[in-house]
Amino acid sequence: IYPSGTLFRLLRLARTTSSDLEPQACPAGSHRQWSVTVIELVATDPRPEAFLLLDQWSGLQQLEELLLAWAKETNGGQLQERLQHATALLLKGGGMKLHWLKAAEALRRIQ
């Protein structure tokens, strides 16, 4: 369902009983009810931000290729969205980094 490497962020953690989730199967007060922990997660993909951070720390040489590979992992319509996201990140954080600006221009041409 999710691509390999997807990270998840915790939205909510709640304790309840099985009778709250399925009252007909486990009536309240029944010996058949048990404690349940409900975990709500949302998928996130922080790789573009991680790529930029790694580049700042160590001068990641293949930044453009990594961002392009990340964008191409999607199906159909999300490709353009990811390319725009990566370009915006590069332009926002580029400052004086010429290779970030060049990478942003290369990704913009692909769009």
JSON list of C-alpha atoms in Angstrom, two decimals:
[
{"chain": "A", "resi": 1, "resn": "ILE", "atom": "CA", "xyz": [0.00, 0.00, 0.00]},
{"chain": "A", "resi": 2, "resn": "TYR", "atom": "CA", "xyz": [2.86, 2.41, 0.87]},
{"chain": "A", "resi": 3, "resn": "PRO", "atom": "CA", "xyz": [6.25, 2.52, -0.85]},
{"chain": "A", "resi": 4, "resn": "SER", "atom": "CA", "xyz": [9.24, 1.10, 0.96]},
{"chain": "A", "resi": 5, "resn": "GLY", "atom": "CA", "xyz": [10.86, 3.68, 3.20]},
{"chain": "A", "resi": 6, "resn": "THR", "atom": "CA", "xyz": [7.66, 5.57, 4.02]},
{"chain": "A", "resi": 7, "resn": "LEU", "atom": "CA", "xyz": [7.64, 7.06, 7.49]},
{"chain": "A", "resi": 8, "resn": "PHE", "atom": "CA", "xyz": [4.55, 7.49, 9.62]},
{"chain": "A", "resi": 9, "resn": "ARG", "atom": "CA", "xyz": [3.68, 10.25, 12.06]},
{"chain": "A", "resi": 10, "resn": "LEU", "atom": "CA", "xyz": [1.57, 9.52, 15.14]},
{"chain": "A", "resi": 11, "resn": "LEU", "atom": "CA", "xyz": [-1.72, 11.44, 15.14]},
{"chain": "A", "resi": 12, "resn": "ARG", "atom": "CA", "xyz": [-3.51, 9.95, 18.11]},
{"chain": "A", "resi": 13, "resn": "LEU", "atom": "CA", "xyz": [-3.06, 7.20, 20.67]},
{"chain": "A", "resi": 14, "resn": "ALA", "atom": "CA", "xyz": [-6.14, 6.15, 22.66]},
{"chain": "A", "resi": 15, "resn": "ARG", "atom": "CA", "xyz": [-7.03, 3.36, 25.07]},
{"chain": "A", "resi": 16, "resn": "THR", "atom": "CA", "xyz": [-10.47, 1.79, 24.94]},
{"chain": "A", "resi": 17, "resn": "THR", "atom": "CA", "xyz": [-12.14, -1.60, 25.38]},
{"chain": "A", "resi": 18, "resn": "SER", "atom": "CA", "xyz": [-13.26, -4.10, 22.79]},
{"chain": "A", "resi": 19, "resn": "SER", "atom": "CA", "xyz": [-16.89, -3.49, 23.81]},
{"chain": "A", "resi": 20, "resn": "ASP", "atom": "CA", "xyz": [-16.55, 0.15, 22.68]},
{"chain": "A", "resi": 21, "resn": "LEU", "atom": "CA", "xyz": [-15.35, -0.96, 19.25]},
{"chain": "A", "resi": 22, "resn": "GLU", "atom": "CA", "xyz": [-17.80, -3.82, 18.67]},
{"chain": "A", "resi": 23, "resn": "PRO", "atom": "CA", "xyz": [-20.70, -3.68, 21.17]},
{"chain": "A", "resi": 24, "resn": "GLN", "atom": "CA", "xyz": [-22.60, -6.65, 19.67]},
{"chain": "A", "resi": 25, "resn": "ALA", "atom": "CA", "xyz": [-19.63, -9.02, 19.80]},
{"chain": "A", "resi": 26, "resn": "CYS", "atom": "CA", "xyz": [-18.39, -8.00, 23.26]},
{"chain": "A", "resi": 27, "resn": "PRO", "atom": "CA", "xyz": [-21.15, -6.53, 25.43]},
{"chain": "A", "resi": 28, "resn": "ALA", "atom": "CA", "xyz": [-20.01, -4.14, 28.18]},
{"chain": "A", "resi": 29, "resn": "GLY", "atom": "CA", "xyz": [-19.23, -5.99, 31.39]},
{"chain": "A", "resi": 30, "resn": "SER", "atom": "CA", "xyz": [-18.76, -9.28, 29.54]},
{"chain": "A", "resi": 31, "resn": "HIS", "atom": "CA", "xyz": [-15.81, -11.49, 30.41]},
{"chain": "A", "resi": 32, "resn": "ARG", "atom": "CA", "xyz": [-14.98, -11.50, 26.69]},
{"chain": "A", "resi": 33, "resn": "GLN", "atom": "CA", "xyz": [-13.96, -7.84, 26.54]},
{"chain": "A", "resi": 34, "resn": "TRP", "atom": "CA", "xyz": [-10.32, -6.73, 26.56]},
{"chain": "A", "resi": 35, "resn": "SER", "atom": "CA", "xyz": [-8.24, -3.56, 26.47]},
{"chain": "A", "resi": 36, "resn": "VAL", "atom": "CA", "xyz": [-7.48, -2.11, 23.05]},
{"chain": "A", "resi": 37, "resn": "THR", "atom": "CA", "xyz": [-5.00, 0.59, 22.04]},
{"chain": "A", "resi": 38, "resn": "VAL", "atom": "CA", "xyz": [-6.09, 2.55, 18.96]},
{"chain": "A", "resi": 39, "resn": "ILE", "atom": "CA", "xyz": [-3.19, 4.05, 17.03]},
{"chain": "A", "resi": 40, "resn": "GLU", "atom": "CA", "xyz": [-3.88, 6.61, 14.28]},
{"chain": "A", "resi": 41, "resn": "LEU", "atom": "CA", "xyz": [-1.02, 7.27, 11.89]},
{"chain": "A", "resi": 42, "resn": "VAL", "atom": "CA", "xyz": [-0.50, 9.43, 8.83]},
{"chain": "A", "resi": 43, "resn": "ALA", "atom": "CA", "xyz": [2.03, 8.60, 6.13]},
{"chain": "A", "resi": 44, "resn": "THR", "atom": "CA", "xyz": [4.76, 11.18, 5.55]},
{"chain": "A", "resi": 45, "resn": "ASP", "atom": "CA", "xyz": [7.64, 11.31, 3.15]},
{"chain": "A", "resi": 46, "resn": "PRO", "atom": "CA", "xyz": [10.33, 13.63, 4.48]},
{"chain": "A", "resi": 47, "resn": "ARG", "atom": "CA", "xyz": [12.98, 12.51, 2.01]},
{"chain": "A", "resi": 48, "resn": "PRO", "atom": "CA", "xyz": [13.29, 15.79, 0.06]},
{"chain": "A", "resi": 49, "resn": "GLU", "atom": "CA", "xyz": [13.92, 17.71, 3.28]},
{"chain": "A", "resi": 50, "resn": "ALA", "atom": "CA", "xyz": [16.36, 15.01, 4.42]},
{"chain": "A", "resi": 51, "resn": "PHE", "atom": "CA", "xyz": [18.26, 15.23, 1.12]},
{"chain": "A", "resi": 52, "resn": "LEU", "atom": "CA", "xyz": [18.68, 18.99, 1.56]},
{"chain": "A", "resi": 53, "resn": "LEU", "atom": "CA", "xyz": [19.82, 18.58, 5.15]},
{"chain": "A", "resi": 54, "resn": "LEU", "atom": "CA", "xyz": [22.37, 15.94, 4.14]},
{"chain": "A", "resi": 55, "resn": "ASP", "atom": "CA", "xyz": [23.62, 18.23, 1.39]},
{"chain": "A", "resi": 56, "resn": "GLN", "atom": "CA", "xyz": [24.12, 21.05, 3.90]},
{"chain": "A", "resi": 57, "resn": "TRP", "atom": "CA", "xyz": [26.05, 18.75, 6.23]},
{"chain": "A", "resi": 58, "resn": "SER", "atom": "CA", "xyz": [28.20, 16.85, 3.79]},
{"chain": "A", "resi": 59, "resn": "GLY", "atom": "CA", "xyz": [27.91, 18.31, 0.30]},
{"chain": "A", "resi": 60, "resn": "LEU", "atom": "CA", "xyz": [25.71, 15.56, -1.17]},
{"chain": "A", "resi": 61, "resn": "GLN", "atom": "CA", "xyz": [26.77, 15.46, -4.82]},
{"chain": "A", "resi": 62, "resn": "GLN", "atom": "CA", "xyz": [23.78, 13.76, -6.45]},
{"chain": "A", "resi": 63, "resn": "LEU", "atom": "CA", "xyz": [21.04, 15.98, -4.98]},
{"chain": "A", "resi": 64, "resn": "GLU", "atom": "CA", "xyz": [19.25, 16.53, -8.30]},
{"chain": "A", "resi": 65, "resn": "GLU", "atom": "CA", "xyz": [19.25, 12.79, -9.10]},
{"chain": "A", "resi": 66, "resn": "LEU", "atom": "CA", "xyz": [17.93, 11.86, -5.63]},
{"chain": "A", "resi": 67, "resn": "LEU", "atom": "CA", "xyz": [15.09, 14.38, -5.84]},
{"chain": "A", "resi": 68, "resn": "LEU", "atom": "CA", "xyz": [14.21, 13.27, -9.36]},
{"chain": "A", "resi": 69, "resn": "ALA", "atom": "CA", "xyz": [14.18, 9.58, -8.32]},
{"chain": "A", "resi": 70, "resn": "TRP", "atom": "CA", "xyz": [11.92, 10.49, -5.38]},
{"chain": "A", "resi": 71, "resn": "ALA", "atom": "CA", "xyz": [9.53, 12.34, -7.70]},
{"chain": "A", "resi": 72, "resn": "LYS", "atom": "CA", "xyz": [9.38, 9.43, -10.17]},
{"chain": "A", "resi": 73, "resn": "GLU", "atom": "CA", "xyz": [8.34, 6.92, -7.47]},
{"chain": "A", "resi": 74, "resn": "THR", "atom": "CA", "xyz": [4.73, 8.07, -7.85]},
{"chain": "A", "resi": 75, "resn": "ASN", "atom": "CA", "xyz": [1.94, 7.20, -10.24]},
{"chain": "A", "resi": 76, "resn": "GLY", "atom": "CA", "xyz": [0.61, 9.71, -12.74]},
{"chain": "A", "resi": 77, "resn": "GLY", "atom": "CA", "xyz": [-0.52, 13.06, -11.38]},
{"chain": "A", "resi": 78, "resn": "GLN", "atom": "CA", "xyz": [1.65, 13.12, -8.29]},
{"chain": "A", "resi": 79, "resn": "LEU", "atom": "CA", "xyz": [4.85, 13.37, -10.36]},
{"chain": "A", "resi": 80, "resn": "GLN", "atom": "CA", "xyz": [4.23, 17.02, -11.20]},
{"chain": "A", "resi": 81, "resn": "GLU", "atom": "CA", "xyz": [3.28, 17.76, -7.60]},
{"chain": "A", "resi": 82, "resn": "ARG", "atom": "CA", "xyz": [6.48, 16.19, -6.29]},
{"chain": "A", "resi": 83, "resn": "LEU", "atom": "CA", "xyz": [8.63, 17.97, -8.88]},
{"chain": "A", "resi": 84, "resn": "GLN", "atom": "CA", "xyz": [7.07, 21.29, -7.86]},
{"chain": "A", "resi": 85, "resn": "HIS", "atom": "CA", "xyz": [7.61, 20.49, -4.17]},
{"chain": "A", "resi": 86, "resn": "ALA", "atom": "CA", "xyz": [11.28, 19.61, -4.72]},
{"chain": "A", "resi": 87, "resn": "THR", "atom": "CA", "xyz": [11.84, 22.73, -6.86]},
{"chain": "A", "resi": 88, "resn": "ALA", "atom": "CA", "xyz": [10.22, 24.95, -4.23]},
{"chain": "A", "resi": 89, "resn": "LEU", "atom": "CA", "xyz": [12.38, 23.43, -1.48]},
{"chain": "A", "resi": 90, "resn": "LEU", "atom": "CA", "xyz": [15.53, 24.02, -3.49]},
{"chain": "A", "resi": 91, "resn": "LEU", "atom": "CA", "xyz": [14.62, 27.62, -4.29]},
{"chain": "A", "resi": 92, "resn": "LYS", "atom": "CA", "xyz": [13.53, 28.38, -0.73]},
{"chain": "A", "resi": 93, "resn": "GLY", "atom": "CA", "xyz": [16.65, 26.96, 0.89]},
{"chain": "A", "resi": 94, "resn": "GLY", "atom": "CA", "xyz": [19.12, 27.63, -1.90]},
{"chain": "A", "resi": 95, "resn": "GLY", "atom": "CA", "xyz": [20.44, 30.96, -0.77]},
{"chain": "A", "resi": 96, "resn": "MET", "atom": "CA", "xyz": [23.99, 31.11, -2.06]},
{"chain": "A", "resi": 97, "resn": "LYS", "atom": "CA", "xyz": [24.23, 27.44, -3.02]},
{"chain": "A", "resi": 98, "resn": "LEU", "atom": "CA", "xyz": [24.64, 27.53, -6.75]},
{"chain": "A", "resi": 99, "resn": "HIS", "atom": "CA", "xyz": [24.21, 23.77, -7.21]},
{"chain": "A", "resi": 100, "resn": "TRP", "atom": "CA", "xyz": [20.79, 23.95, -5.46]},
{"chain": "A", "resi": 101, "resn": "LEU", "atom": "CA", "xyz": [19.69, 26.66, -7.89]},
{"chain": "A", "resi": 102, "resn": "LYS", "atom": "CA", "xyz": [20.98, 24.61, -10.83]},
{"chain": "A", "resi": 103, "resn": "ALA", "atom": "CA", "xyz": [19.15, 21.53, -9.54]},
{"chain": "A", "resi": 104, "resn": "ALA", "atom": "CA", "xyz": [15.94, 23.56, -9.16]},
{"chain": "A", "resi": 105, "resn": "GLU", "atom": "CA", "xyz": [16.27, 24.81, -12.74]},
{"chain": "A", "resi": 106, "resn": "ALA", "atom": "CA", "xyz": [16.82, 21.25, -14.02]},
{"chain": "A", "resi": 107, "resn": "LEU", "atom": "CA", "xyz": [13.73, 20.00, -12.16]},
{"chain": "A", "resi": 108, "resn": "ARG", "atom": "CA", "xyz": [11.70, 22.95, -13.44]},
{"chain": "A", "resi": 109, "resn": "ARG", "atom": "CA", "xyz": [12.63, 22.05, -17.04]},
{"chain": "A", "resi": 110, "resn": "ILE", "atom": "CA", "xyz": [11.31, 18.50, -16.51]},
{"chain": "A", "resi": 111, "resn": "GLN", "atom": "CA", "xyz": [7.94, 19.88, -15.44]}
]
